[in-house]
Short mmCIF file of the C-alpha atoms (twelve columns), coordinates in Angstrom:
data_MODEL
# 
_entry.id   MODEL 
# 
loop_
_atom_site.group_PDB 
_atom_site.id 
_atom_site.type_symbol 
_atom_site.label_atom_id 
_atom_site.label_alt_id 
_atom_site.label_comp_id 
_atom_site.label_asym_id 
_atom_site.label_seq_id 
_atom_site.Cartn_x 
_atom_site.Cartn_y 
_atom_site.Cartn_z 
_atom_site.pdbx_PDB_model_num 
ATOM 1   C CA . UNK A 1   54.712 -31.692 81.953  1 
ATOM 2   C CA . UNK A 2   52.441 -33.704 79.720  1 
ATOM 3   C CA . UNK A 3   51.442 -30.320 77.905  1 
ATOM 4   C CA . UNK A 4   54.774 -28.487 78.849  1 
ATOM 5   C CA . UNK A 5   57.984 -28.576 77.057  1 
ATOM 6   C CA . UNK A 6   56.917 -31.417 74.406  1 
ATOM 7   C CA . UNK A 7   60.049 -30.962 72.368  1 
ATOM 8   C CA . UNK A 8   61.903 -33.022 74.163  1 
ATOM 9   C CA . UNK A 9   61.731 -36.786 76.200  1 
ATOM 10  C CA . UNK A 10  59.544 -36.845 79.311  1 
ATOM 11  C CA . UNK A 11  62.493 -37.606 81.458  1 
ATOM 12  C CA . UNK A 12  64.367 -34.540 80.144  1 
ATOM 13  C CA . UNK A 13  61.223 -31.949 80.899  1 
ATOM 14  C CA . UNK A 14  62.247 -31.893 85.161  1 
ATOM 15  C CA . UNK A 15  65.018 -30.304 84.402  1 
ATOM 16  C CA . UNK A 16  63.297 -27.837 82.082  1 
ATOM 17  C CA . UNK A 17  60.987 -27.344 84.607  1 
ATOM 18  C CA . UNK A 18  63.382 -26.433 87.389  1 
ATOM 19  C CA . UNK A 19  65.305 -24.295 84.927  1 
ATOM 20  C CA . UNK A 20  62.114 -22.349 83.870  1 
ATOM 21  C CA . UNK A 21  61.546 -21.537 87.595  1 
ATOM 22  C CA . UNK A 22  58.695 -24.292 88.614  1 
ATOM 23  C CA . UNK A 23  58.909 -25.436 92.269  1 
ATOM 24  C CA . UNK A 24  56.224 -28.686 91.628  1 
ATOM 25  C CA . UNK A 25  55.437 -30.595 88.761  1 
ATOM 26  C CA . UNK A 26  52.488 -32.531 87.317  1 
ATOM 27  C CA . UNK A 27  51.659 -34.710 84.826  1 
ATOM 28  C CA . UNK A 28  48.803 -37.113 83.533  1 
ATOM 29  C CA . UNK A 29  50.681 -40.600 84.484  1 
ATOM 30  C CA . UNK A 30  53.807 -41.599 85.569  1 
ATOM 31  C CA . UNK A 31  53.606 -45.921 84.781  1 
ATOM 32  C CA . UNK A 32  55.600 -45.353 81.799  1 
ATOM 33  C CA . UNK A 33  59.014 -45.517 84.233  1 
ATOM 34  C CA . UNK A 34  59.995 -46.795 87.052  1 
ATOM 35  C CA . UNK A 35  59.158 -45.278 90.313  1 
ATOM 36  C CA . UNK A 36  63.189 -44.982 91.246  1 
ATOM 37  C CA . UNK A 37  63.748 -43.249 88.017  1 
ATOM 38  C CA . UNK A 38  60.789 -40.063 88.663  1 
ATOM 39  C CA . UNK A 39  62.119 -39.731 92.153  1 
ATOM 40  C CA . UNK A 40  65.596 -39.659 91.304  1 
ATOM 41  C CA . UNK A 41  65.069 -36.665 89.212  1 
ATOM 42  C CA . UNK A 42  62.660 -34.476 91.626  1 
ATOM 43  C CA . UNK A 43  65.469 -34.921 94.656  1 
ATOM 44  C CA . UNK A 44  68.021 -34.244 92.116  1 
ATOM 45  C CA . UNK A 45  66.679 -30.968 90.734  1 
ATOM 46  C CA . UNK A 46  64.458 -30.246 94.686  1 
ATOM 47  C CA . UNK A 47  61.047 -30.712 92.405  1 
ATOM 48  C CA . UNK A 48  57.743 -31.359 94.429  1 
ATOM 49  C CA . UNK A 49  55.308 -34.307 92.921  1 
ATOM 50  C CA . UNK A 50  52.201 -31.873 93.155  1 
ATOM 51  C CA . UNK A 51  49.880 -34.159 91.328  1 
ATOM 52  C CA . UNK A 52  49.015 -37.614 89.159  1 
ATOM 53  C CA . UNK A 53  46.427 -39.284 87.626  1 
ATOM 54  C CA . UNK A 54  44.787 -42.575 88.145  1 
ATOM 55  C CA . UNK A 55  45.346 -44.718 85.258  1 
ATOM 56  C CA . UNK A 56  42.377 -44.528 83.586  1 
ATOM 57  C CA . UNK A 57  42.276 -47.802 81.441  1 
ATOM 58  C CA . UNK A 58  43.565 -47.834 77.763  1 
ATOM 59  C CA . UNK A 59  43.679 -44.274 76.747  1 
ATOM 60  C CA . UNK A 60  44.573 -45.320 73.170  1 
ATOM 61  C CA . UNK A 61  41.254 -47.560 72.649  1 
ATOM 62  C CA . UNK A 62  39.418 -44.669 74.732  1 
ATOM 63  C CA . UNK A 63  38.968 -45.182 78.104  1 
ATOM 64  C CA . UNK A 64  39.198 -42.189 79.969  1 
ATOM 65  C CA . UNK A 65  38.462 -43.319 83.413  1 
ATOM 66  C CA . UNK A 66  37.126 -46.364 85.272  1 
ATOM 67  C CA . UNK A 67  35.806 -45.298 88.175  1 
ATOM 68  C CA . UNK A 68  32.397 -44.662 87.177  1 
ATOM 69  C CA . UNK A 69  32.441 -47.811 85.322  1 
ATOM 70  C CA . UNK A 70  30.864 -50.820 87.091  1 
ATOM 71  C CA . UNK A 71  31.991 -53.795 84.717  1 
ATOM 72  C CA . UNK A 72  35.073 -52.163 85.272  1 
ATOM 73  C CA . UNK A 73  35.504 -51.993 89.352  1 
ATOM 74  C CA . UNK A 74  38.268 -54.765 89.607  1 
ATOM 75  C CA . UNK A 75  40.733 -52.402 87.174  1 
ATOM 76  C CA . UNK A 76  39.671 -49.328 88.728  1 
ATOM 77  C CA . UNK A 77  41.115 -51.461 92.704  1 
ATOM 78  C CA . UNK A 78  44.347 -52.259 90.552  1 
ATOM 79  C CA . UNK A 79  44.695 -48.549 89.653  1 
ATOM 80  C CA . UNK A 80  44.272 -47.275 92.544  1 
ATOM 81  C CA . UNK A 81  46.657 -49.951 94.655  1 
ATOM 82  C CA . UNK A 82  49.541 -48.913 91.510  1 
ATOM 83  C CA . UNK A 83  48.533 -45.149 92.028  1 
ATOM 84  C CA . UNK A 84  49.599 -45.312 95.621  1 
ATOM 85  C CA . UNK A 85  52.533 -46.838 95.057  1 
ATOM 86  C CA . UNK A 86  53.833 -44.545 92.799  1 
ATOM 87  C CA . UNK A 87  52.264 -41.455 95.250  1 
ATOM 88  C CA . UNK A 88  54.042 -43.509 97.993  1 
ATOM 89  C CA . UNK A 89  57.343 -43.116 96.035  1 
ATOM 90  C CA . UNK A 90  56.904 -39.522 95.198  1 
ATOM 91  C CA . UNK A 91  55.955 -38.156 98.140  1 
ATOM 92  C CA . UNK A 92  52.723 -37.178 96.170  1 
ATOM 93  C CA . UNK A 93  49.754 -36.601 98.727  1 
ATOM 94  C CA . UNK A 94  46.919 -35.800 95.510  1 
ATOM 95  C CA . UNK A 95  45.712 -38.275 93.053  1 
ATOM 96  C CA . UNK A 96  43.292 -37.394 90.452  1 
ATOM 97  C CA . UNK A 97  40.494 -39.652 89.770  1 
ATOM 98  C CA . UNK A 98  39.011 -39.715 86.285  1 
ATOM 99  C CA . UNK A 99  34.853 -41.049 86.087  1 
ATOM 100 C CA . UNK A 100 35.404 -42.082 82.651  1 
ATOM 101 C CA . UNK A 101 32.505 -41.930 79.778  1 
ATOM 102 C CA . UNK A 102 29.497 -42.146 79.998  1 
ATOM 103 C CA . UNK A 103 27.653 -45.627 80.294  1 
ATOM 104 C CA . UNK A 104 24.071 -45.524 78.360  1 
ATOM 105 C CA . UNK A 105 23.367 -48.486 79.699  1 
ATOM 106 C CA . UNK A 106 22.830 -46.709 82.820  1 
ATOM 107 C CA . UNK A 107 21.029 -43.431 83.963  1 
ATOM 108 C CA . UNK A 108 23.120 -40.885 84.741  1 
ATOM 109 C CA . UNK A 109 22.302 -40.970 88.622  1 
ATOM 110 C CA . UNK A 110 23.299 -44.472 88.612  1 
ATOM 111 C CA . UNK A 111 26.269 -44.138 86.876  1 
ATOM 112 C CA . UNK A 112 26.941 -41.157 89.392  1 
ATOM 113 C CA . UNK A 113 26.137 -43.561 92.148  1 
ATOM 114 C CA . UNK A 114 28.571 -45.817 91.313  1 
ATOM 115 C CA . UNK A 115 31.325 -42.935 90.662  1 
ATOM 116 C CA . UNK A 116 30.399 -42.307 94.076  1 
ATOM 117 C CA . UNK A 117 31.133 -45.100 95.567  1 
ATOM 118 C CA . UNK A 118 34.474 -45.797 93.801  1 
ATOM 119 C CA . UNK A 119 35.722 -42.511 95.565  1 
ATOM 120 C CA . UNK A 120 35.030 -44.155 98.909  1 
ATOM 121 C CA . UNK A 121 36.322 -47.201 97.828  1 
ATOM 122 C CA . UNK A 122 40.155 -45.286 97.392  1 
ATOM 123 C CA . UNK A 123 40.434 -44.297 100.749 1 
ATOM 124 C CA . UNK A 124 40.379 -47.814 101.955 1 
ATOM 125 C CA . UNK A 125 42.449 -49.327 98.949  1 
ATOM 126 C CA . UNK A 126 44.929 -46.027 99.665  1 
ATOM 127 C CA . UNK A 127 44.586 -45.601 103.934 1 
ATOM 128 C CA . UNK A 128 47.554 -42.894 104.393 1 
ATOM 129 C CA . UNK A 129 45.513 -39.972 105.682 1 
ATOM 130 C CA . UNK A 130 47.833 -37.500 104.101 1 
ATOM 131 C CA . UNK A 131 46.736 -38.696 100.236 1 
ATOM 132 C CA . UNK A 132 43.577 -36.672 98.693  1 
ATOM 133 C CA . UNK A 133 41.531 -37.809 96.170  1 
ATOM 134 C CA . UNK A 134 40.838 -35.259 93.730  1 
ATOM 135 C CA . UNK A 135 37.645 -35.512 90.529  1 
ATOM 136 C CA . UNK A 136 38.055 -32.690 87.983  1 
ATOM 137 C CA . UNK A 137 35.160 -31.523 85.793  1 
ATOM 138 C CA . UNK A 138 36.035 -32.112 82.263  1 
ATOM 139 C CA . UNK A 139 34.135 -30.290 78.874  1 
ATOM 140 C CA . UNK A 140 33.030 -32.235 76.559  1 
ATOM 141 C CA . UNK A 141 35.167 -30.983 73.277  1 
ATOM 142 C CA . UNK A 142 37.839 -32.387 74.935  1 
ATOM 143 C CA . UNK A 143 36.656 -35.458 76.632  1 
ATOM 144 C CA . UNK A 144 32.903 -35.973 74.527  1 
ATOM 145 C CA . UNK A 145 31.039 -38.245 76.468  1 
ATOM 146 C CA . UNK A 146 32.919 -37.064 79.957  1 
ATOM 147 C CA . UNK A 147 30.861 -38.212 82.719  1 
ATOM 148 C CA . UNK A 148 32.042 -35.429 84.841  1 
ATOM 149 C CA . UNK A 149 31.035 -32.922 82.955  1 
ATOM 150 C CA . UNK A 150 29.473 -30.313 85.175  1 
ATOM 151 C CA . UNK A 151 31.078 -27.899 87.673  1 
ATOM 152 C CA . UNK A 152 28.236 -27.620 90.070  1 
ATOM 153 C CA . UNK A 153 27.799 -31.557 89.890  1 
ATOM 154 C CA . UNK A 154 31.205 -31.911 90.785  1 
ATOM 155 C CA . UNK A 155 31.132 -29.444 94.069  1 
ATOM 156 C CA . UNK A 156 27.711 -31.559 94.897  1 
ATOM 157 C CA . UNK A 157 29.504 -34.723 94.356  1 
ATOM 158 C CA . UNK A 158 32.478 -33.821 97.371  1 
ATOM 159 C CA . UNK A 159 29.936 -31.892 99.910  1 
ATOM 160 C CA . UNK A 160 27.844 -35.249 99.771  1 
ATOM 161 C CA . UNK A 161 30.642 -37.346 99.862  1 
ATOM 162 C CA . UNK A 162 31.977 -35.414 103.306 1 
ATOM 163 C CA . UNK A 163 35.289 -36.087 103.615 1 
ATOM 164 C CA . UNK A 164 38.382 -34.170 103.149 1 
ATOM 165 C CA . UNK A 165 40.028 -36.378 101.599 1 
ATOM 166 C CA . UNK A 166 38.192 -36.323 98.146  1 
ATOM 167 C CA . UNK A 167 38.289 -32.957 96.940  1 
ATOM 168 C CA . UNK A 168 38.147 -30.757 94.113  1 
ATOM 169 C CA . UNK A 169 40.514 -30.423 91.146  1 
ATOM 170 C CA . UNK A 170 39.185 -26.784 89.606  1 
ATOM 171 C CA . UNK A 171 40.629 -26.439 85.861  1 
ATOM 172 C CA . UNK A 172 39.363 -22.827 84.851  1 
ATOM 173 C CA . UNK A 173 39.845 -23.588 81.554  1 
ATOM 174 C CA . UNK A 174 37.257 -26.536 81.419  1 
ATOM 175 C CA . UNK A 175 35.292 -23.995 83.396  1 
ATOM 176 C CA . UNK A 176 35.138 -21.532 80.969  1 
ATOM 177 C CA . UNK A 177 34.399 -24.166 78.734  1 
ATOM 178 C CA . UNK A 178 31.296 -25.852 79.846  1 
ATOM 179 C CA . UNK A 179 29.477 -22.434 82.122  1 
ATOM 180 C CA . UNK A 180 31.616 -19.259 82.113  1 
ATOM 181 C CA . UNK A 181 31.318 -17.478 85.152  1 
ATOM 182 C CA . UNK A 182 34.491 -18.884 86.241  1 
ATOM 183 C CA . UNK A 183 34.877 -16.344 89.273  1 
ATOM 184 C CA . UNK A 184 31.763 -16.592 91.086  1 
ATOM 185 C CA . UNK A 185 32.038 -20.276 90.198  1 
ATOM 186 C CA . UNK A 186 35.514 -20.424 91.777  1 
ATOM 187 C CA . UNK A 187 34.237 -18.378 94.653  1 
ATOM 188 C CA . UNK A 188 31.799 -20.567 95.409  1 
ATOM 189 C CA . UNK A 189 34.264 -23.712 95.568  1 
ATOM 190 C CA . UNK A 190 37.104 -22.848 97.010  1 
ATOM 191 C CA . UNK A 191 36.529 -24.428 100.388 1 
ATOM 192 C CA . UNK A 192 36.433 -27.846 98.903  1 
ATOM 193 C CA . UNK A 193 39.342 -27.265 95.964  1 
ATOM 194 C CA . UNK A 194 43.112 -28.823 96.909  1 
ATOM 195 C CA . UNK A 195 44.148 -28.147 93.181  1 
ATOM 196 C CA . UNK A 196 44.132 -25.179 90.448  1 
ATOM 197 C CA . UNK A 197 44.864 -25.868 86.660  1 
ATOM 198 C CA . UNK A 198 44.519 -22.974 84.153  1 
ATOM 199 C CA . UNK A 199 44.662 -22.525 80.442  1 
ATOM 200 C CA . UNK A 200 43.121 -19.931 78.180  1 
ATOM 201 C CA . UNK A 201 40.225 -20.456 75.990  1 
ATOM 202 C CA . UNK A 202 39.170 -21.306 73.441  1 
ATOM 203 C CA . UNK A 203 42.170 -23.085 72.161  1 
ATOM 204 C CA . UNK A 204 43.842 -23.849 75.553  1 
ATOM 205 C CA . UNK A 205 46.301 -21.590 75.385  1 
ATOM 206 C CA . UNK A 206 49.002 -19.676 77.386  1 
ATOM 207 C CA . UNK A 207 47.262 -17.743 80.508  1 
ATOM 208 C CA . UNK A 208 47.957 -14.493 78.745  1 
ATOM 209 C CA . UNK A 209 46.339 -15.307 74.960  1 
ATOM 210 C CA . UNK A 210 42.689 -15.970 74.856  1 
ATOM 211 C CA . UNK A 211 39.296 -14.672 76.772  1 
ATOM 212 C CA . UNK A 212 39.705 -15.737 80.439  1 
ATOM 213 C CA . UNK A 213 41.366 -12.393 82.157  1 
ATOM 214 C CA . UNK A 214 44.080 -14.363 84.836  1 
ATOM 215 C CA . UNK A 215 45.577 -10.740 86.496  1 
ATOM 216 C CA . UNK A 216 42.454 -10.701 87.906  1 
ATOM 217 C CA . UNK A 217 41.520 -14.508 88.599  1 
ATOM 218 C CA . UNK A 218 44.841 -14.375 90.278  1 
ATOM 219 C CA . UNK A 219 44.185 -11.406 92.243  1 
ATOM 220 C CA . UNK A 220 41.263 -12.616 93.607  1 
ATOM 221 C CA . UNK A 221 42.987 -16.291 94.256  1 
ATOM 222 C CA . UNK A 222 45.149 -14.061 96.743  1 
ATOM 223 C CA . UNK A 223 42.152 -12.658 97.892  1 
ATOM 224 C CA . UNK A 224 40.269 -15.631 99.100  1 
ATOM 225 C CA . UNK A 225 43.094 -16.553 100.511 1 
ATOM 226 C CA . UNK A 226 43.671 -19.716 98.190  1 
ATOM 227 C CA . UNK A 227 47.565 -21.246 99.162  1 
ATOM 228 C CA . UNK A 228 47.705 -24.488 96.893  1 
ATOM 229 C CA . UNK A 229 49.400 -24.967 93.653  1 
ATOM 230 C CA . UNK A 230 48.030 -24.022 90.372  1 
ATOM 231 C CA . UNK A 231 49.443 -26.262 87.079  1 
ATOM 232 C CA . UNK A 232 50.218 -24.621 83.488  1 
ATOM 233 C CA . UNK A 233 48.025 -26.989 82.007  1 
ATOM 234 C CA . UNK A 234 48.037 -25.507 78.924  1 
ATOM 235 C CA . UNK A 235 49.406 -25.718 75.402  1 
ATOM 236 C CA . UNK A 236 51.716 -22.889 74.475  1 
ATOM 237 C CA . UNK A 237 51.985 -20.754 71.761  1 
ATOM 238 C CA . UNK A 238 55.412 -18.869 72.542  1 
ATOM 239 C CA . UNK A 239 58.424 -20.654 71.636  1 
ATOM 240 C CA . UNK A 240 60.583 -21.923 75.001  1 
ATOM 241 C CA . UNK A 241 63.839 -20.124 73.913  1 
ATOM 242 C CA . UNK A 242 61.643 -16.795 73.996  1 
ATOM 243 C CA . UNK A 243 60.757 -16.239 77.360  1 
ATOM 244 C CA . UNK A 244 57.744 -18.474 76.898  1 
ATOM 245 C CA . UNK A 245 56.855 -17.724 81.074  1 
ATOM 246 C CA . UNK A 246 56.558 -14.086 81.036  1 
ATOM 247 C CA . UNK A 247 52.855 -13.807 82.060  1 
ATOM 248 C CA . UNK A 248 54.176 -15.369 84.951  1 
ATOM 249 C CA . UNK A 249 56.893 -13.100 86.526  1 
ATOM 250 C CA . UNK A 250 54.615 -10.758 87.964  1 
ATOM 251 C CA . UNK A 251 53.308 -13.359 90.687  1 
ATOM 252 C CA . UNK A 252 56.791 -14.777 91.705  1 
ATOM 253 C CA . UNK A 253 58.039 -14.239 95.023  1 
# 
């Protein structure tokens, strides 16, 4: 809902979302309202919390993370502590973790070190078993300077780290993005992904305007047996009041 429906408030887009057919929602960060207020408005229109972010500093001086940011550690606690409150309240069980930037001060396996050890520092700030940690592999024309920036680091990353409850958040538009490939990468990940976002490319677009071919990344979803949500993470072109969701009818139950 942070890329969804944008013509009108935030509060006003759950009920856009339920009337446009949507089961779960998502969005980059709830802290701008109260708690009480979000879950008011997924019991009253039977919406599912699917998914959050971390807060990842002060997006508008351009932090984009803190986990992977060592001067940082004592924020990165605070945002995870609020994150779980809010999950808590929501009935959310996935939180998405942002690394941040990249440090220069540090090499990248150190930074990556410490990234890693922020992820195991969650699950003991956030100790309900049913909460997942998710880290998403972000391009760099959207995020420059992304630590994160790498599919196949990311899948390393959670097989090293062992657990299931850090997993993988697989956006196959940022795929496209940074490799291509996007099936056989997808293939090769789906044991260790709890979350699907798509868009198109290049301009992050509707699933059915761009280069990535989604009858057929959805097909094969279905085939590898795949039975999480996937978010419309993407910026449309089609005006609402013109049956903006039509690409999507032929996978509805």
């Amino acid at each position: 809902m942070s890329f969804l429906f944008q013509d009108v408030p935030f509060l006003d887009r759950f009920s856009h979302a339920a009337n446009a057919g949507f089961k779960g929602v998502e969005y980059l960060f709830p802290y701008d309202w109260p708690a009480d207020t979000l879950k008011e408005e997924l019991d009253r229109l039977q919406l599912t919390q699917v998914l959050f972010n971390l807060s990842p500093g002060d997006w508008s001086a351009g932090d984009r993370g803190l986990a992977a940011l060592p001067a940082r550690q004592s924020e990165y606690q605070a945002s995870v502590e609020q994150a779980y409150r809010y999950a808590s309240a929501l009935n959310c069980q996935k939180l998405h973790v942002m690394s941040g930037l990249r440090d220069t001060t540090l090499s990248q396996s150190q930074q990556l070190d410490y990234f890693q050890q922020s992820l195991e520092k969650a699950i003991s700030f956030a100790p309900s078993q049913t909460l997942t940690f998710l880290i998403e592999p972000i391009n760099n024309h959207d995020i420059p300077g992304y630590l994160l920036n790498d599919f196949d680091l990311g899948l390393r990353l959670v097989k090293e780290l062992d657990t299931p409850r850090i997993r993988l958040q697989f956006d196959m538009y940022h795929c496209q993005r940074i490799h291509g490939d996007v099936s056989r990468r997808l293939a090769e990940a789906l044991p260790y992904v709890q979350h699907i976002q798509i868009a198109n490319t290049p301009g992050r677009t509707d699933p059915d305007i761009g280069e990535l071919n989604y009858p057929y990344l959805f097909d094969m979803l279905d085939r590898e047996g795949y039975v999480g949500w996937v978010g419309c993470e993407y910026k449309p072109i089609q005006r609402f009041d013109a049956q903006p969701f039509r690409w999507m009818s032929p996978y509805l139950e």
